[in-house]
Coordinates of C-alpha atoms in Angstrom, one line a residue:
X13 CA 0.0 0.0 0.0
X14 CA 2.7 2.1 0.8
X15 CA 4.0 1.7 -3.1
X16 CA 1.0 2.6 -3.7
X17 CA 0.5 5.9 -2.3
X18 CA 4.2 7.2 -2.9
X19 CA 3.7 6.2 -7.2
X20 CA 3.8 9.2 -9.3
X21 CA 1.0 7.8 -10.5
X22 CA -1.1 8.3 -7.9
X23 CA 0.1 12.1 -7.1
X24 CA -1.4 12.8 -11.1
X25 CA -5.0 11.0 -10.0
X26 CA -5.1 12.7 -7.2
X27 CA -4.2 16.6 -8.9
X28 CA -6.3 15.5 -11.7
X29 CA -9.6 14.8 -9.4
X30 CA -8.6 18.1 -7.3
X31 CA -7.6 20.3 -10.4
X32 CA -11.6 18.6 -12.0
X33 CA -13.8 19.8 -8.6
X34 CA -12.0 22.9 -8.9
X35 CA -13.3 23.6 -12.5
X36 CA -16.7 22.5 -11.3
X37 CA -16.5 25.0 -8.8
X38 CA -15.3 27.9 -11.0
X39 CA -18.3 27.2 -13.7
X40 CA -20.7 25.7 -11.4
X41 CA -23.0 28.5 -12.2
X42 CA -22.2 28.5 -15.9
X43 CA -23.4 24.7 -16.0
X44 CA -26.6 24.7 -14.4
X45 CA -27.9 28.1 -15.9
X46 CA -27.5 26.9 -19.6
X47 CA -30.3 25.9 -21.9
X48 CA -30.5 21.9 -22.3
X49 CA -28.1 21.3 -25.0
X50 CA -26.2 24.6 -25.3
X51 CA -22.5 24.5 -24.8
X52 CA -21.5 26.2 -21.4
X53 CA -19.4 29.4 -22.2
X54 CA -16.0 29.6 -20.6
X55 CA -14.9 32.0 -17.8
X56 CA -11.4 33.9 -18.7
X57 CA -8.5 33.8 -15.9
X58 CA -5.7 35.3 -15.5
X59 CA -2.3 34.7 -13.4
X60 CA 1.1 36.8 -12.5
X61 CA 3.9 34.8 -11.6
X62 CA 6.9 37.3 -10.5
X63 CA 10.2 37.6 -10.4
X64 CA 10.8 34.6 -12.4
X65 CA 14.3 33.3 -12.7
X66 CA 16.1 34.1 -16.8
X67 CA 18.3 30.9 -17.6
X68 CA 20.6 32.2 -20.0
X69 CA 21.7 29.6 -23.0
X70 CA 25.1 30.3 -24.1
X71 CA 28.6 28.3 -25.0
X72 CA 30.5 28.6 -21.5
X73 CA 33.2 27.4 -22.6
X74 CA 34.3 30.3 -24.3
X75 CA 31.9 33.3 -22.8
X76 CA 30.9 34.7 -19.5
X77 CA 27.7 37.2 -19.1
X78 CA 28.7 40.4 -17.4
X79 CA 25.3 41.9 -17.4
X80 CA 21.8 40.3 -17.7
X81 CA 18.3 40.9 -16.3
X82 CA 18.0 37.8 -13.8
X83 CA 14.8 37.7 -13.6
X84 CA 11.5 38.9 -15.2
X85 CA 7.7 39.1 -15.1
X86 CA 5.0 36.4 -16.4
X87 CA 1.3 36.8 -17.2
X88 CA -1.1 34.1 -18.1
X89 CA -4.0 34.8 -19.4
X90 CA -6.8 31.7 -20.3
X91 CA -9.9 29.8 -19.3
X92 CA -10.1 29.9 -15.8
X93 CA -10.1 25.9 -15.8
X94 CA -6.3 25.8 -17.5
X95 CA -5.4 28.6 -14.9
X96 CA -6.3 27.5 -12.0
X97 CA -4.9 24.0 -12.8
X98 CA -1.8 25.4 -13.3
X99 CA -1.7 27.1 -10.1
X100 CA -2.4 23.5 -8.3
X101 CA -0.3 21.4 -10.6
X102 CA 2.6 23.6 -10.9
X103 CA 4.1 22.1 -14.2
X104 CA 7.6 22.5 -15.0
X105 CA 7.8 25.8 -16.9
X106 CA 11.3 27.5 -18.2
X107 CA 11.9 31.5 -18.9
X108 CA 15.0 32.2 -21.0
X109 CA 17.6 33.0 -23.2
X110 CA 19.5 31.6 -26.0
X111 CA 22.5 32.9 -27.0
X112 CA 23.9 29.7 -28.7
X113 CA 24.5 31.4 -32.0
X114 CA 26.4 35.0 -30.1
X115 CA 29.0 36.0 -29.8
X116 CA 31.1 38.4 -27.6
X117 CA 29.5 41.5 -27.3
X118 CA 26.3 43.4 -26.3
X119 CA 23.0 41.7 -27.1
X120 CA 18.8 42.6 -27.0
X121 CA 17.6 39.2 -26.6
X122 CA 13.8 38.0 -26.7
X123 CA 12.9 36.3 -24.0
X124 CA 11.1 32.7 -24.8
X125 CA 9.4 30.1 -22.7
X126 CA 8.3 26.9 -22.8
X127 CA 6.3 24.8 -20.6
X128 CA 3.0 26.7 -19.8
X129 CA -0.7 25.2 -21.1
X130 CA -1.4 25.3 -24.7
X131 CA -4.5 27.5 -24.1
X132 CA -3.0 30.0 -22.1
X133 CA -0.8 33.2 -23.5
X134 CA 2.4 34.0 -22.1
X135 CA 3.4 37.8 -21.9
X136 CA 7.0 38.1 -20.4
X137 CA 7.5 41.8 -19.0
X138 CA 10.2 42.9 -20.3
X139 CA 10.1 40.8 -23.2
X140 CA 13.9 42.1 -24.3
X141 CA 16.6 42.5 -22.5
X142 CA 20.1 43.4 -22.3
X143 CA 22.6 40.7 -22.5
X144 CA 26.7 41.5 -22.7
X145 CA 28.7 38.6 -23.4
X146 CA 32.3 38.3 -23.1
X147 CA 35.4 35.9 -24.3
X148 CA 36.9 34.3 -21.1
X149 CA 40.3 34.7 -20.7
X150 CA 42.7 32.1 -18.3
X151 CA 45.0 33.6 -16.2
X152 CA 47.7 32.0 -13.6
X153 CA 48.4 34.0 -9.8
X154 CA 50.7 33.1 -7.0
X155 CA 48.7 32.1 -4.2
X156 CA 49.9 33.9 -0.4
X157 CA 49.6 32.4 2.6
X158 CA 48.4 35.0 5.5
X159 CA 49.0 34.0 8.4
X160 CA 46.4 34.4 11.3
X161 CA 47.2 35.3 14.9
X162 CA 50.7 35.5 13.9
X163 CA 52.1 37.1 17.4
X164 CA 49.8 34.1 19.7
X165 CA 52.3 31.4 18.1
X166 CA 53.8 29.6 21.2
X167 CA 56.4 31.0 23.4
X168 CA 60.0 30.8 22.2
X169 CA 58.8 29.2 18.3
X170 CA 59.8 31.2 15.4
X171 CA 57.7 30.5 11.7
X172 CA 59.6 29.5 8.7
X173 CA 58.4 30.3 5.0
X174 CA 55.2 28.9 4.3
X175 CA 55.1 26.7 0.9
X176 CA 52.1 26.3 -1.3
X177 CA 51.4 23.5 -3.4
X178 CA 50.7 24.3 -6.0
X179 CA 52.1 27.7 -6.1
X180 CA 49.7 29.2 -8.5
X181 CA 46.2 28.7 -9.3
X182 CA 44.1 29.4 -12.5
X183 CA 41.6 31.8 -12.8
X184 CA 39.2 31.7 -15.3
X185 CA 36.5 34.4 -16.1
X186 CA 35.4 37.4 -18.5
X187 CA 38.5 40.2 -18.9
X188 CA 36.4 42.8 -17.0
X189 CA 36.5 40.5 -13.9
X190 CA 40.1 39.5 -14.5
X191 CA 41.5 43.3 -14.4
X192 CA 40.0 43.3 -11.1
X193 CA 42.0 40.4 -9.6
X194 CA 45.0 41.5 -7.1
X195 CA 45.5 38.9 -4.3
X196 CA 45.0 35.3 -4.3
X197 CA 45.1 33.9 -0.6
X198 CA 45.0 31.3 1.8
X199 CA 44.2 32.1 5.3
X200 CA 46.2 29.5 8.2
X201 CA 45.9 30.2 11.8
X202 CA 49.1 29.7 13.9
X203 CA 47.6 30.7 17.7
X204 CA 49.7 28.6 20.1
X205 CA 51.5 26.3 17.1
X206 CA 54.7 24.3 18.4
X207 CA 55.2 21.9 15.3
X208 CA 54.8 22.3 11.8
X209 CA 51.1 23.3 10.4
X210 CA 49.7 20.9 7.2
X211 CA 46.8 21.7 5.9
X212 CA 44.6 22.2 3.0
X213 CA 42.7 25.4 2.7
X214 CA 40.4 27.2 0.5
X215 CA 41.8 30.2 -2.0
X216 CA 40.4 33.1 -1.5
X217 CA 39.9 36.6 -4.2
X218 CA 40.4 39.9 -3.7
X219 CA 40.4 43.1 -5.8
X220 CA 42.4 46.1 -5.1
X221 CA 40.2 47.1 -2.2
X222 CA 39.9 43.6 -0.4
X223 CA 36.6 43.1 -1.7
X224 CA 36.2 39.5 -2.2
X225 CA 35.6 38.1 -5.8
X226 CA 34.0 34.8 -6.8
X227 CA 35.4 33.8 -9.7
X228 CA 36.6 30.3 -11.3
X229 CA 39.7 28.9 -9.4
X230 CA 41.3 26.0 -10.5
X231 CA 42.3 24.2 -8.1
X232 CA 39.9 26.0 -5.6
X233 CA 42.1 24.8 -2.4
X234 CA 45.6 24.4 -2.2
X235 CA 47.9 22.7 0.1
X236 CA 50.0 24.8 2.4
X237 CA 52.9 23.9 4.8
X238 CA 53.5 26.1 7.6
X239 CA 57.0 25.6 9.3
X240 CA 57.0 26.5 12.6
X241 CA 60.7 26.1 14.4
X242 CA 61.4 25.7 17.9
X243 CA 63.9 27.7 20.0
X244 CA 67.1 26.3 19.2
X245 CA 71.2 26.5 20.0
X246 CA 74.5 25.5 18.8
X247 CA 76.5 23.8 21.0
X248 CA 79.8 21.8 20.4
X249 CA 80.6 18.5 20.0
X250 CA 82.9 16.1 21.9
X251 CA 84.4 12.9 20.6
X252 CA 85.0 10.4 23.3
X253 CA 88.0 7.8 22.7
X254 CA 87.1 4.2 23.9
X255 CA 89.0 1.2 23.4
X256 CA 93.0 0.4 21.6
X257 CA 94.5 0.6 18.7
X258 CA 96.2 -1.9 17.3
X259 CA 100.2 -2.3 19.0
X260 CA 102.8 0.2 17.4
X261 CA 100.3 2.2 16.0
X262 CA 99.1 6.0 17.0
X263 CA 96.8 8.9 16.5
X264 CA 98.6 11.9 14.7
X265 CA 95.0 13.7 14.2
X266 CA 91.0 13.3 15.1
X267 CA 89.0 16.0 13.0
X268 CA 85.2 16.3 13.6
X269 CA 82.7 17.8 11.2
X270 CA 81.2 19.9 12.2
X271 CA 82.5 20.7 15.2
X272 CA 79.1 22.6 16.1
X273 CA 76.0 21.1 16.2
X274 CA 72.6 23.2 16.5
X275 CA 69.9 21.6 18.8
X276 CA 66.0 22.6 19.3
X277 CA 63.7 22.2 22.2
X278 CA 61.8 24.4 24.8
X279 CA 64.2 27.0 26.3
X280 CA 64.8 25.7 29.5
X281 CA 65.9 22.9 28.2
X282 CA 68.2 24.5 25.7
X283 CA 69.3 26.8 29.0
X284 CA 70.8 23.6 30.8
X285 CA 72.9 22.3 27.9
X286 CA 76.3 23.8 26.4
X287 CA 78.0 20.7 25.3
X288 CA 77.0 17.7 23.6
X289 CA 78.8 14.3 24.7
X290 CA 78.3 10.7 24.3
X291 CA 79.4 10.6 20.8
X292 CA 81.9 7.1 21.5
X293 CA 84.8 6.9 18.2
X294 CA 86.1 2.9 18.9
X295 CA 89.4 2.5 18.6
X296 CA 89.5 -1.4 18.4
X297 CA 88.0 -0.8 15.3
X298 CA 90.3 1.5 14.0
X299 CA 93.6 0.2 11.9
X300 CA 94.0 2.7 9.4
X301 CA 93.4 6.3 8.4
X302 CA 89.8 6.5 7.7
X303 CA 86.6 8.7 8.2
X304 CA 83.4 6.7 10.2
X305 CA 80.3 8.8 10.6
X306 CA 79.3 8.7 14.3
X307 CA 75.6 9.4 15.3
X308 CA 74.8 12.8 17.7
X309 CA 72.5 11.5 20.9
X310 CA 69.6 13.8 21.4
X311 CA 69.7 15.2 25.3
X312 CA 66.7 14.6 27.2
X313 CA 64.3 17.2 26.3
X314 CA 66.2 18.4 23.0
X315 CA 63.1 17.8 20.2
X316 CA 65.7 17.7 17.1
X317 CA 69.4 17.7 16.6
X318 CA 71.1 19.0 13.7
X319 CA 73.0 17.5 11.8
X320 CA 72.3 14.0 13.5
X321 CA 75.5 12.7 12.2
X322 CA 79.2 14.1 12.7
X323 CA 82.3 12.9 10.0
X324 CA 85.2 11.9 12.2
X325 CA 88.6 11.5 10.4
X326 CA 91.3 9.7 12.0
X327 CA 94.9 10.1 10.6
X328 CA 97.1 7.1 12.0
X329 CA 101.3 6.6 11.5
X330 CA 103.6 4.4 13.8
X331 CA 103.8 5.0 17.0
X332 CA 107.1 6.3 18.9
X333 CA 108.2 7.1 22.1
X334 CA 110.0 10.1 24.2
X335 CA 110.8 10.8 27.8
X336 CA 110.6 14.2 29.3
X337 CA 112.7 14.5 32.0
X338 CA 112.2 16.3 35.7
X339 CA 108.5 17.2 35.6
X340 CA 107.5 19.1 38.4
X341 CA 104.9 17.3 40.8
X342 CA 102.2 19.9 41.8
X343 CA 99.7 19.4 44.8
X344 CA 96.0 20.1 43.7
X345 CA 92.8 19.9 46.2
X346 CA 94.5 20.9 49.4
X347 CA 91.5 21.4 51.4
X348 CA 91.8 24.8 53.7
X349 CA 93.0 24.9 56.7
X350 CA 95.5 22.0 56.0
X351 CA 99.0 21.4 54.6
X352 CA 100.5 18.9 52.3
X353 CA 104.0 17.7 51.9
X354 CA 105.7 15.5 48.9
X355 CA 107.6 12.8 50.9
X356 CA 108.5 10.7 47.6
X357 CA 109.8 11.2 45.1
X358 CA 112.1 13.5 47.2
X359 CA 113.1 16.3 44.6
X360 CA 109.0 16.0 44.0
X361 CA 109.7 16.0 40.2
X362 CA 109.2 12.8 37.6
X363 CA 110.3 11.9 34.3
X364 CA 107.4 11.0 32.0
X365 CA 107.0 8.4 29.1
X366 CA 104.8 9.8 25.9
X367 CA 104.1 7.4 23.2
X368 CA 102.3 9.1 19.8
X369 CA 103.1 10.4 16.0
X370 CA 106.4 11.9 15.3
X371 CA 104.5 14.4 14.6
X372 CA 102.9 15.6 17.8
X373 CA 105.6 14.3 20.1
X374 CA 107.8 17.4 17.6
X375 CA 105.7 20.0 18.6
X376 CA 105.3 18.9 22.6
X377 CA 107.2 21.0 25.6
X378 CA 107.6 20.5 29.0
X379 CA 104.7 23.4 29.9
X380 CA 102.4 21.5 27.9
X381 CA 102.0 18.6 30.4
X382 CA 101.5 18.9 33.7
X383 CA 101.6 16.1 36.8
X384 CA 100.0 16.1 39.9
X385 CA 98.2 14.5 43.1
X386 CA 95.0 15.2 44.4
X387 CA 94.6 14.9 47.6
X388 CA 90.5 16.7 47.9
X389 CA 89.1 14.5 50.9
X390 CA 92.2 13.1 52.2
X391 CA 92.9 13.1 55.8
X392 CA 95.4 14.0 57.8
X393 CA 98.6 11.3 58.0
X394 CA 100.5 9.5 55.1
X395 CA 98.8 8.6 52.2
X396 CA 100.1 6.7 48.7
X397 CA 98.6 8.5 45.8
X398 CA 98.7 8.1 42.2
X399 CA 100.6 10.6 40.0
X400 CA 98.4 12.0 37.3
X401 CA 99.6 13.9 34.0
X402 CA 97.5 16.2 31.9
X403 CA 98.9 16.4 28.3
X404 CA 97.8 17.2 24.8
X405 CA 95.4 14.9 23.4
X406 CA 96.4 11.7 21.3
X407 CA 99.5 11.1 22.9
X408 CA 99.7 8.4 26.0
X409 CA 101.8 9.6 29.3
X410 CA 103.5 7.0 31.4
X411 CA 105.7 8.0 34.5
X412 CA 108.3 6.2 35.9
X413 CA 106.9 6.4 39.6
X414 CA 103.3 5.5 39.6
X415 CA 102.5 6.6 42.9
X416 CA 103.8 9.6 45.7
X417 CA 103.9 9.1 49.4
X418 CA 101.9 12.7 50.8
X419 CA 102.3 13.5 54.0
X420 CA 98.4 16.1 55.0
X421 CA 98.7 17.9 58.7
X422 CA 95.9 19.9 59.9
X423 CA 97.4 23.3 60.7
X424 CA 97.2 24.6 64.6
X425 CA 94.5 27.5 64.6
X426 CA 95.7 30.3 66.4
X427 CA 94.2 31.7 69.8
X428 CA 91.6 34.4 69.2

């Protein structure tokens, strides 16, 4: 039943019924007055129907209208019957105009219809009109990417270039609407971005006094890639030495690059950090001059480092020795309040063993190494300590006496 009801079908019985008591209603009077077997005379209607939408007919490909009335008047005039069926029935009518055989330029166009009852006249106020046609023309504009809330981006974070893909669009549309193009635009809002915005978003028209246009855009939205960089710092690198090479060979150089390495991350973070370690060169697996790339560890906290990867270059040649004679031993740590005497070696001086290149043990002096004890924490009596040397880097320091005998005394505070 419910087929039933919802058939077209049934929506035509049903106006035809309603559309037939209303005609019997209209001439009711007309019927039942006439002589037996005189026709009944019909009763004249009329109808308005405004403001009636103009479809224009024209090739698009080529033209654009630039002026046109939209829309227009429409008067039926007819038996009452056809009119007021019509009004209930509401069949599909069309206004317009056909330009199909035009071209560009200004036009007085009849204005034709179709679709109204056979019986009824159509008058169409105005029955001309205007109608300027004009070629299209195609032209390509850089799209710009404003960005919104530009000073609420996030604390610390800096915006790169944006990039638009692709980086022009196409307008199409008639030359008097083309001259009055200035701005393609896309609108992105970077309130409280930390990371990088991706996004599609429409394009936009403007003409020279930010009035927006609506116009043909090929493509209509674009996508556009917001960079948005976090505080960042450069800090150093350092190469940690682990491991031996192999006998009789040693290091004449180490270069890193780059020496500087630039990390990002919230400021505090970046505050905290001034040097970047952990990077471990292996010597085991080192036996000849060569370059390894060594990977930079991010810091906890630290977003991004840049570059992740550092070039070390070792330079290797045999290995030879020299000893440096009467080094002077030097005390370091001596808490206050306390005193510290070399007991052994007794002239408190050493001779130290260096083993490296030819080439760095050439250029080393006696003020370039240093040995000492540290005696920080020590207390007071005889103590054995270990003899330490400070040198320049790739070279190994042996001295002949391992360890120093330190006498530490508190000293006797004076009466106040």
């Amino acid at each position: 039943m419910d087929k039933f009801f919802n058939s077209p079908w049934f929506v035509k019985i049903v106006s035809f019924f309603i559309a037939l008591m209303l005609f019997m209603m209209v001439n009711y009077d007309n019927l039942t007055n006439q002589p037996v077997g005189v026709l009944p005379t019909v009763t004249p209607g009329t109808y308005t129907l405004e403001e009636v939408d103009v479809t224009a007919y024209y090739d698009e490909d080529r033209f654009a209208i630039t002026e046109m009335t939209e829309s227009v008047q429409v008067n039926l005039k007819g038996p009452q019957s056809s009119i007021t069926l019509f009004q209930v029935t509401r069949p599909s009518y069309e206004v317009f105009a056909d330009l199909t055989d035009r071209e560009a330029g200004v036009h007085h166009i009849s204005i034709e219809h179709r679709g109204f009852p056979n019986d009824v006249s159509v008058t169409i106020v105005p029955q001309f009109v205007r109608v300027v046609l004009q070629e299209k023309r195609t032209v390509s504009l850089p799209v710009e990417v404003d960005l919104v809330n530009r000073a609420e981006i996030a604390e610390g974070y800096s915006i790169g270039t944006p990039i638009v893909t692709p980086v022009n669009v196409e307008i199409t549309a008639a030359e008097e609407f083309i001259d009055q193009v200035a701005i393609a635009k896309v609108y992105v809002d970077v309130k409280d971005a930390d990371k990088t915005i991706e996004k599609s978003a429409p394009v936009k028209l403007y003409d020279h006094f930010g009035n927006e246009l609506h116009l043909d855009i090929e493509p209509s939205v674009v996508d556009v890639r917001v960079p948005i960089t976090s505080p960042y710092k450069e800090v150093p690198v350092k190469v940690t030495k682990q491991g031996e090479l192999p006998e009789g060979v040693s290091i004449n150089s180490i270069t890193v690059d780059p020496k500087v390495v630039t990390i990002f991350g919230p400021q505090n973070v970046l505050n905290n950090i001034s040097l970047i370690e952990g990077i471990i060169l292996d010597l085991n697996e080192i036996s000849q001059s060569q370059t390894v790339q060594l990977n930079v560890p991010r810091p906890r906290g630290v977003e991004k480092v840049d570059p992740e990867v550092v070039n070390v270059t070792i330079e290797l040649s045999v290995e030879e020795t020299l000893t440096i004679e009467d080094i002077p031993l030097e005390i370091t740590g001596l808490p206050e309040g306390f005193t510290a005497e070399i007991i052994t070696p007794e002239n408190q001086v050493t001779d130290i063993l260096v083993k490296g290149s030819r080439l760095l043990l050439d250029k080393l002096t006696t003020e370039d190494i240093q040995a000492f004890v540290d005696i920080n924490q020590l207390s007071p009596g005889e103590h054995e300590v270990d003899i330490q040397i400070v040198g320049p880097q790739n070279l190994l320091f042996f001295t002949e006496i391992e360890k120093a005998l330190i006498v530490v005394e508190e000293m006797e505070q004076e009466d106040q």
